[in-house]
């Protein structure tokens, strides 16, 4: 295929100097994939084989290889990235590694790429270095020539020295982050070869210096590397440079479980312990919290696999709670409530050095006092230092992870009381991030109190909901805080046990009353959030208890009152809420029981004339839902004051509305009416009833006293002149409106054709009836009175009756109008057949519109050509 399609020749042409750099980049990345998935047989000397991609490049296309080397430092970042992407695939070949060595430029290329300003280029070169390491063997007995080549390549780069120099460069944060990016990518490979390189290179031995770096980015990346190493390596202390085998008299070949136990113990009793001793440094406290968070997932992983490390979860949890408690500053206004919720200092579990330190009398008071002091010197003072809220955020994140992975330990602790006490801390919760973290953590912690479908402590849940209701009813609670509170309440409803308690107990009534008051808040966005919350309970897959609670406390009636709110956003949110409710079977049943379906349809005519376009969009979406989801178009015709059966109004709404999205939704509403009419026509009892009336009334207008409408269902679509409106919409000024109209007309044409094919053919049993109907229809058609009979006949479209009773197929529109066609949609189908859908599709295609503009005249002839008259400038708009 390489030879038949001349693939490499094409790549070479794409790399020409005058080629667009984006084309060159695509060619380079495709070349990289060809190298990666090259299936040519390997030669005996380890090269790529005579039919391989690499062999062709090296022997016949040296210009491609030259382009790779020269453009690793090219002008465009995308070009540099693509070159390194391809070079990453080259190192798996012996000849590829040998070629890289022969260039003599690898060290300079890699050094420049690691300091590149583009993150993508940095990532690509790190992957290149990881590829070299991953292609090396770590088994001394299986060293091959390829391994020796890669070792030589690494030595030529001086990779150890280069990365170490960058990680210790205190003058450049970018260099330190770049060095850690390489270490993280190597650790994330989760391979024995990567772990062996990290151990031999000793690059992460100084991890504590990196964790205490002044740069937040450096500290964050170092913590990510530590967490990954704890998850993926069996002996992490060897990589951290803290091998305790010799000092503790342990055997060098300790088991994996024992190595993990020693690692967790060292991190807690040495690293975290030493950081907490730095009581005057909140940065040290933040790093200690980060180490605890990094240990949680690896601890759970090994607990599940080997049962190792169960003794550490309690000390980690108690330390996290201790830190949160030490940083609280409860105001006097809430002192009594906070004390009622949480009393006493957290007691750390365990017997190690860390537990002894935390349980030391007065130590928490020292940390609490120092946390309120501002740094007086150093770079941290210039930036304001690490704030207590930053440490609390990290601790709450760790607590949420513990609640998810170790629910039993969290259930036995004072976690709920600690989180609730933070919610009372006005200084901490003045930051929306802390407030959000608390309300996100609270449901996770409360769910640990549920076991086997039973709530273990209803009193604690009641206290928690009292706190949440207090926050809800607080006058200072704005729209952002309210939205966070309502999100937490949704989480309560999603739990079957907590949701059941919330829906049926007294606290549910108090919650409903509180939200009812918020619906009349002075701030419109508060009212908007409450309406959206009620509607969200009825979304597909939503909590059953939430729906039950909303219906029980008649919250839909409260939302209905907001349809006439003075703020347009609230009106639109209310309509959207009802649309969501109508889509839910339980919500629709609740609406019908309160007669809200008819009352809502009575409000829609005034809302469809709203001055704001987004309100009109919401109304049309609700109307579409009524017609298509609930087949309740009758409600619109009864309570819509004839507005939605008025052809003139629907024409203005669909064709003349100032908002193109409203026009799109109007087209979709007409399409929903069409589907609604077809569905009614398909019902056997309806068709039999209509046929009987046609016969009894001698082809006069249908009058039905037993049903709601006085006309056949298909007349609604034609009464609003949906056929004419949709055809006219194909000439709308908005491309999206034209596209919607064309797609709808295509579906209608297909629908009519399918109905024609499904109509039963005449049988001897009804031959006389068909003949009588045919004769009567012919007479009526000649007198201009046969429209009603034509709507419900069974002869396919285009089949006209001759005088002798035979049938002929006609196609022209005039023939449709003049012949006897026994089908309700004959005229509309004739119009659809006359439409040039190919041309209409072209008017809606973005590519076609661009082509029409650009192909007026050749750009190089009109725009780029020099004018012979020096007094006339080249007008770029001439081509248009």
mmCIF file of C-alpha atoms in Angstrom, residues 91 131 266 285 320 348 361 380 450 454 487 494 505 513 530 571 599 713 802 809 853:
data_model
loop_
_atom_site.group_PDB
_atom_site.id
_atom_site.type_symbol
_atom_site.label_atom_id
_atom_site.label_comp_id
_atom_site.label_asym_id
_atom_site.label_seq_id
_atom_site.Cartn_x
_atom_site.Cartn_y
_atom_site.Cartn_z
ATOM 1 C CA UNK A 91 12.718 5.383 19.100
ATOM 2 C CA UNK A 131 8.974 6.340 25.276
ATOM 3 C CA UNK A 266 6.432 6.985 57.560
ATOM 4 C CA UNK A 285 -0.611 22.727 57.434
ATOM 5 C CA UNK A 320 -8.487 15.856 58.909
ATOM 6 C CA UNK A 348 -6.879 11.497 67.251
ATOM 7 C CA UNK A 361 -2.999 19.354 75.652
ATOM 8 C CA UNK A 380 4.287 34.509 51.491
ATOM 9 C CA UNK A 450 -27.810 5.066 56.235
ATOM 10 C CA UNK A 454 -32.396 2.496 57.756
ATOM 11 C CA UNK A 487 -28.253 21.494 45.146
ATOM 12 C CA UNK A 494 -31.681 11.240 45.612
ATOM 13 C CA UNK A 505 -41.574 14.283 58.137
ATOM 14 C CA UNK A 513 -42.829 26.823 53.541
ATOM 15 C CA UNK A 530 -36.511 28.309 43.408
ATOM 16 C CA UNK A 571 -41.871 33.830 33.735
ATOM 17 C CA UNK A 599 -55.343 26.650 33.590
ATOM 18 C CA UNK A 713 -58.416 16.295 13.338
ATOM 19 C CA UNK A 802 -61.791 8.087 -15.494
ATOM 20 C CA UNK A 809 -51.636 8.022 -12.492
ATOM 21 C CA UNK A 853 -19.567 33.730 -2.238
#
